[in-house]
Coordinates of C-alpha atoms and ligand atoms in Angstrom, one line a residue:
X26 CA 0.0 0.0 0.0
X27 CA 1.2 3.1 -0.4
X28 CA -0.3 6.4 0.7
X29 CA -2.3 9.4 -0.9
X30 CA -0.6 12.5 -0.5
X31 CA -1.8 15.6 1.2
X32 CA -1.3 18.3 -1.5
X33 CA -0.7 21.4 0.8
X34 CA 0.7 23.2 -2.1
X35 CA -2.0 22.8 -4.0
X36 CA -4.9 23.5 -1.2
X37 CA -3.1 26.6 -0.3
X38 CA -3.2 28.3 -3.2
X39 CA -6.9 27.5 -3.9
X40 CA -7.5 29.0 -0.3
X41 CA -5.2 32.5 -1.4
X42 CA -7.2 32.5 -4.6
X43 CA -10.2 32.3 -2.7
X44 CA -9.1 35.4 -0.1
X45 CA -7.7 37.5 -2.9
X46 CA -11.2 37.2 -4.7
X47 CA -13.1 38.2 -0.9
X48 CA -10.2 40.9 -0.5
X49 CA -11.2 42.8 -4.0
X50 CA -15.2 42.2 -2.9
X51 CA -13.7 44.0 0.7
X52 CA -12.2 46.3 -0.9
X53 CA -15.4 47.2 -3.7
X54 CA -16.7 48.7 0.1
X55 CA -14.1 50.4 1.6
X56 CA -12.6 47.9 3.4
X57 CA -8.7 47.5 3.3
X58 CA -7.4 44.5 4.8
X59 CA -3.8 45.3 6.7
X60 CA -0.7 43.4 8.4
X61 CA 1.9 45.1 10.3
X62 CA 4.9 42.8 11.0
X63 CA 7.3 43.4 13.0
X64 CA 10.5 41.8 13.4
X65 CA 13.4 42.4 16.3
X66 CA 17.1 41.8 15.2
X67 CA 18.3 40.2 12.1
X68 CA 17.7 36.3 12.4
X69 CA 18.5 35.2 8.5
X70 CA 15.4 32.4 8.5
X71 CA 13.3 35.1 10.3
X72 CA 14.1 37.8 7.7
X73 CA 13.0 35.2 5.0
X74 CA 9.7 34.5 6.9
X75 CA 9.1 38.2 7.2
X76 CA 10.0 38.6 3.5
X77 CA 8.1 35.6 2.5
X78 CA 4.4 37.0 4.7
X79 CA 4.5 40.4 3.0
X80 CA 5.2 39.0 -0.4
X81 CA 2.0 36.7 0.2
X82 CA 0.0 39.6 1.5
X83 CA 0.5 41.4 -1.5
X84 CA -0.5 39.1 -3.8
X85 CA -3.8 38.7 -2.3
X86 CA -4.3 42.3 -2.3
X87 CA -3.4 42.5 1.5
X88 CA -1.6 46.0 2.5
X89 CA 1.5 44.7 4.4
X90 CA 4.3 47.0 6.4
X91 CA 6.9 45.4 7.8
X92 CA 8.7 47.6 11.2
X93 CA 12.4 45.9 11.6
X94 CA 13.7 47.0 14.8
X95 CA 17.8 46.5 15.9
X96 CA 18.6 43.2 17.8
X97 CA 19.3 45.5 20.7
X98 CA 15.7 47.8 20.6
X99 CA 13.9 47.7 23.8
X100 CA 11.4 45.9 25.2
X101 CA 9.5 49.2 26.3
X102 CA 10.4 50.5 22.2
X103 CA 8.7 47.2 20.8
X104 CA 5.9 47.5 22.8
X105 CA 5.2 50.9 22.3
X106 CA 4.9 50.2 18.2
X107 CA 3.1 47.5 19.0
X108 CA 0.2 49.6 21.3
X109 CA 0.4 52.2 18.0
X110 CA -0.7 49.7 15.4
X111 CA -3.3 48.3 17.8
X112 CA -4.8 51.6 17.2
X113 CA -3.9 51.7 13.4
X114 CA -6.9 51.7 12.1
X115 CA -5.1 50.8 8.4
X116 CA -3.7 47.9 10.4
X117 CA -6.2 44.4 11.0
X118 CA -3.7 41.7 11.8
X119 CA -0.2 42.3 13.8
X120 CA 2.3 39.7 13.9
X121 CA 5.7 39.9 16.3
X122 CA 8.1 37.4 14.6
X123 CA 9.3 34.8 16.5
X124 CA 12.1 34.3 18.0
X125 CA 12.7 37.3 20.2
X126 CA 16.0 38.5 21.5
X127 CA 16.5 37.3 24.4
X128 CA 16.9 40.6 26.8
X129 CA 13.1 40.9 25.3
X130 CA 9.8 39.1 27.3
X131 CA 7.8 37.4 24.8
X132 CA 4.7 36.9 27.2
X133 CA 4.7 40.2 27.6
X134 CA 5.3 41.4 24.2
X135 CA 2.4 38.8 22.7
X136 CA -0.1 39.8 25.2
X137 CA 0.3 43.6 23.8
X138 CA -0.8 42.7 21.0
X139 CA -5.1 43.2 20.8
X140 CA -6.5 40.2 20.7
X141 CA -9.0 40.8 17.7
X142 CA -5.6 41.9 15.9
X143 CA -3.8 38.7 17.2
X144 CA -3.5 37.2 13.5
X145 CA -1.2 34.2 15.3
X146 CA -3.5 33.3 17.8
X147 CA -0.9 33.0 20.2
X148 CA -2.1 35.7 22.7
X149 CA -3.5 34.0 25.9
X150 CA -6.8 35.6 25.6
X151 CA -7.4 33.8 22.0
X152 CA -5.5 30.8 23.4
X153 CA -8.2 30.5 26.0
X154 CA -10.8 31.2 23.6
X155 CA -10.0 28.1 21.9
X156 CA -9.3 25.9 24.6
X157 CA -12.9 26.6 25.9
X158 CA -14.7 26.3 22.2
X159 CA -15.0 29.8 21.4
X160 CA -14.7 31.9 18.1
X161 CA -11.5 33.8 18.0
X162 CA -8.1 33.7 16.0
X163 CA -6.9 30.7 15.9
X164 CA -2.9 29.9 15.6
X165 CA -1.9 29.4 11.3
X166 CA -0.2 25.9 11.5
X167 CA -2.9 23.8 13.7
X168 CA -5.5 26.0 11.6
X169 CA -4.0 24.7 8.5
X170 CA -3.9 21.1 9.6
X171 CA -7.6 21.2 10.2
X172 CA -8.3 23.1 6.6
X173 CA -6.1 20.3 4.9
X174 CA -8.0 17.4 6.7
X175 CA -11.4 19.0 6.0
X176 CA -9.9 19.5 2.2
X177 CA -9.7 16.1 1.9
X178 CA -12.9 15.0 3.8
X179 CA -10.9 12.8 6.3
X180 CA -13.2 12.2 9.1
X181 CA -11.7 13.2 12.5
X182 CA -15.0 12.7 14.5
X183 CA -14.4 8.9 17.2
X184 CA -10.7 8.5 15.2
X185 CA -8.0 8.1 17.7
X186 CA -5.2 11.0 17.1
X187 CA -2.0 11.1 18.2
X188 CA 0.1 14.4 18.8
X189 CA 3.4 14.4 18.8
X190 CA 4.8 17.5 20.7
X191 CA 3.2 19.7 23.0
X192 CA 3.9 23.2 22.4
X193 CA 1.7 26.4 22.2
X194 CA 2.2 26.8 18.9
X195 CA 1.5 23.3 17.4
X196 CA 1.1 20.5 19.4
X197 CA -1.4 21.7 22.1
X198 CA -3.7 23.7 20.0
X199 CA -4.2 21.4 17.1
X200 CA -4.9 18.7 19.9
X201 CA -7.3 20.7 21.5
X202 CA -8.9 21.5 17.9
X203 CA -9.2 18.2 17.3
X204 CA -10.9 17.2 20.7
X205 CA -13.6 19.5 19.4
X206 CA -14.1 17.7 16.4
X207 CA -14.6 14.8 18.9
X208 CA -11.4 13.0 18.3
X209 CA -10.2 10.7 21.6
X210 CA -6.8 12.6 21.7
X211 CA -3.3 12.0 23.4
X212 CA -0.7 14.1 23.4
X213 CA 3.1 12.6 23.7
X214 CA 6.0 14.3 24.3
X215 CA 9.6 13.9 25.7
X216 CA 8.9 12.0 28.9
X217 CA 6.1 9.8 27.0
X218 CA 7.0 6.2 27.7
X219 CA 6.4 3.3 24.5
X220 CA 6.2 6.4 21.6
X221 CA 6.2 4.0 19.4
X222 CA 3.1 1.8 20.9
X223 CA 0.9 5.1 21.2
X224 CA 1.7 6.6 17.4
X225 CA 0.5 2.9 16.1
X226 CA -2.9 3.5 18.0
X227 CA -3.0 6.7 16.1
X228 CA -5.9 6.9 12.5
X229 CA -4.2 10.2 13.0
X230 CA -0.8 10.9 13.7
X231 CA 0.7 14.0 13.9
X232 CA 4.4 14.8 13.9
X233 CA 5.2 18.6 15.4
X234 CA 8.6 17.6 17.5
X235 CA 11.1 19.1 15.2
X236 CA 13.3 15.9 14.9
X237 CA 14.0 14.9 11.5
X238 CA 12.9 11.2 10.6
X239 CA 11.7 10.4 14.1
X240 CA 8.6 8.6 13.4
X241 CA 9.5 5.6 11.0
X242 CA 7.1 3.6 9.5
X243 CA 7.0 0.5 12.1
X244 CA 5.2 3.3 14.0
X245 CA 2.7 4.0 11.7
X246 CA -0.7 2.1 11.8
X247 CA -2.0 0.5 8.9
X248 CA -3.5 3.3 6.7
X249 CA -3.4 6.4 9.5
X250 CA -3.2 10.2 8.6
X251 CA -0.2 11.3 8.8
X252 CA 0.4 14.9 8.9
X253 CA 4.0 15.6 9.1
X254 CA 4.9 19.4 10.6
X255 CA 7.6 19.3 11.2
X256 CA 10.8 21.4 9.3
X257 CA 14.7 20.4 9.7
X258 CA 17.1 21.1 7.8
X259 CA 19.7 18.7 6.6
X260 CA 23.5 18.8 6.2
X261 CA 22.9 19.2 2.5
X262 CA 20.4 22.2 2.7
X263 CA 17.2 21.1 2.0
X264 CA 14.1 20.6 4.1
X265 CA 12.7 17.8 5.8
X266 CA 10.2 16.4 8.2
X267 CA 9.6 14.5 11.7
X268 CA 8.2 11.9 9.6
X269 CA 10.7 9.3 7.9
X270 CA 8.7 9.5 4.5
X271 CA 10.4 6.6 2.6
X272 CA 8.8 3.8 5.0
X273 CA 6.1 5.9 6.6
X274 CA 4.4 6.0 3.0
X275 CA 4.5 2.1 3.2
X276 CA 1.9 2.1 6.0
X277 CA 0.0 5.1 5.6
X278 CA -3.1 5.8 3.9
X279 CA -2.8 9.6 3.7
X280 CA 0.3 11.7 4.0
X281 CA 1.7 14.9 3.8
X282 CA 5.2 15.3 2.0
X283 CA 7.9 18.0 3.4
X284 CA 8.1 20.5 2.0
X285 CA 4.6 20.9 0.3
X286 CA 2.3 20.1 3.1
X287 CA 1.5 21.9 6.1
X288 CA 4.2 24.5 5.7
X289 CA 2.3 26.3 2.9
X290 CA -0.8 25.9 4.7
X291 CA 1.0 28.4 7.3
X292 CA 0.7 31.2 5.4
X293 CA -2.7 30.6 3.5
X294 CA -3.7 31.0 6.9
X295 CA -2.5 34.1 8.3
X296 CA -3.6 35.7 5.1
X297 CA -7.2 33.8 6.3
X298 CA -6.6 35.2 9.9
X299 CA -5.9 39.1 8.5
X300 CA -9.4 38.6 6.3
X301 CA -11.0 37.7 9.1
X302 CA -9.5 40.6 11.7
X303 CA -10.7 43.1 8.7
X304 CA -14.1 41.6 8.5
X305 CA -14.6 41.9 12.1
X306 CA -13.3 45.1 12.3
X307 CA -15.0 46.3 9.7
X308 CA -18.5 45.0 11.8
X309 CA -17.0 46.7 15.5
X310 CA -16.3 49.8 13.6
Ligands
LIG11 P1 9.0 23.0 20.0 O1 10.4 22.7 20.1 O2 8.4 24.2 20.7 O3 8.2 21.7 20.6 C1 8.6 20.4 20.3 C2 7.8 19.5 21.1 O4 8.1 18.1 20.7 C3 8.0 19.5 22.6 O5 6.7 19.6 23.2 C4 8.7 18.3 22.9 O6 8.3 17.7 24.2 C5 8.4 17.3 21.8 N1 9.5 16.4 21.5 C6 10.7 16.8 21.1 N2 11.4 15.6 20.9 C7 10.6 14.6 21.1 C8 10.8 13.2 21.1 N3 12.0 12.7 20.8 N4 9.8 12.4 21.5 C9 8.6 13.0 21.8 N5 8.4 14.3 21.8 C10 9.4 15.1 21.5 O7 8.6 23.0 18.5 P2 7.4 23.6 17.7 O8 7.5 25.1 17.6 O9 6.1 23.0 18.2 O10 7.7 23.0 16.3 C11 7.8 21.6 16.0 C12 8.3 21.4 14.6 O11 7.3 22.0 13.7 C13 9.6 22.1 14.3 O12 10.3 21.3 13.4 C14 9.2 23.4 13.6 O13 10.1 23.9 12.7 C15 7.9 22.9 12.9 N6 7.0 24.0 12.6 C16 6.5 24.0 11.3 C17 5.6 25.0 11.0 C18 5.0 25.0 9.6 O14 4.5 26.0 9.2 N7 5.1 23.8 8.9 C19 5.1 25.9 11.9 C20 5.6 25.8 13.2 C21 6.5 24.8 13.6

């Protein structure tokens, strides 16, 4: 057997298409969807991520600025531009790139942020929104899994998942969003003891660990989901996953290749999350 592949390619640039089209109907009434980046230092894969939002912004229509501040700029600075674009009204979604330096409190800075212009969903007041079930912003990767599994119809509802990795970005949240689709979930991480007998229980298995190759394909069940998020980088360059595709393919009955699955599905998503700020914005104004 060998798996279907989860085209996340593909699905995300239906779901741009889709947002440019609802930007231009937006815009045909005024409305002017906005992200304000803002990135501290000068962190090379950071600077490509920045580079990489702004560039997908505009070509769905989506004003972008990007604020670069020095490596040294201080936390009172940061926040400061961050409390101005909260009042921006040109400005719907902000994101603070990620990794901070490290004189800077990133609680602190993310909770700055207002919520309805939290296009990450990592501020703990849209955190605890979804955690208890209700409509906020949701985080872009977990958001993306759940687009890409409802893309290809794959039922969620009494499946057993497995999440490998717990943190706030990835592993918790897209557990939590798949206990609402009434998944029976578990969550494994470095202290879990018999990995490898809890992934094979898994119809879903999701890899967000950030160790290349770590689930092989004697830990796959017979024809599970696997959604691989994982991105390392290898001594030659290129990019791959958690998931040891070669022999996890074998055993799977859907996969997601890396790159080209959820990694696209990232960004299709923050673009979604910015549409969404405007639109609600657009109703509070
Ligand atoms: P993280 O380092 O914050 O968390 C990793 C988690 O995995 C931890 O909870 C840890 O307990 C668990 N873990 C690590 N090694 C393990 C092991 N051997 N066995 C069991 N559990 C283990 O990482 P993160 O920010 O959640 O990201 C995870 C991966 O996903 C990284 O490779 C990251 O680059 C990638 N990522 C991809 C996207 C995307 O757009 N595709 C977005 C965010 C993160």
């Amino acid at each position: 057997m060998s798996a279907k592949i989860i085209d996340g390619k593909a699905v995300s640039k239906k779901i741009r298409e889709e947002i440019r089209e609802e930007v231009e109907k937006l815009k045909s009434v005024g409305v002017h969807p906005g992200l304000a980046v803002v990135l501290a230092g000068d962190n090379p894969a950071s600077r490509v991520y920045v580079k990489n939002k702004g560039e997908a912004c505009r070509s769905a229509g989506i004003h972008s600025e990007e604020h670069k501040l020095p490596a040294d700029v201080k936390e009172s600075e940061l926040i400061d531009i961050i409390n101005r674009l909260n009042k921006d009204p040109r400005i719907n979604g902000i994101l603070v790139q990620l990794p901070l330096p490290l004189h800077i409190n990133k609680e602190l800075v993310l909770k700055s942020i207002s919520p309805d212009k939290d296009v990450d969903g990592f501020h703990e007041i849209n955190m605890g929104r979804l955690f208890i079930g209700q409509e906020g912003l949701i985080p872009c990767t977990p958001f993306g899994i759940i687009k890409l599994l409802e893309y290809y119809n794959i039922p969620v509802e009494g499946k057993f998942a497995v999440v490998v990795g717990r943190s706030n970005i990835v592993g918790k949240p897209v557990a939590m969003m798949l206990l609402h689709r009434n998944a029976t979930v578990a969550i494994c991480h470095t202290r879990t003891k018999n990995l490898k007998e809890v992934c094979l229980m898994g119809d879903i298995l999701i890899a967000a660990a950030g160790r290349q190759g770590m689930i092989t394909g004697d830990m796959v069940k017979e024809g599970a989901v696997v959604i691989d998020v994982g991105i390392n980088r290898m001594d030659n360059g290129k990019l791959t996953g958690d998931v040891d595709f070669e022999s996890a393919v074998k055993k799977a009955g859907w996969i997601t290749p890396v790159p080209g699955g959820v990694g696209p599905m990232t960004i299709a998503m923050l673009l979604y999350n910015t549409l969404k700020a405007a639109k609600m914005g657009h109703h509070n104004g």
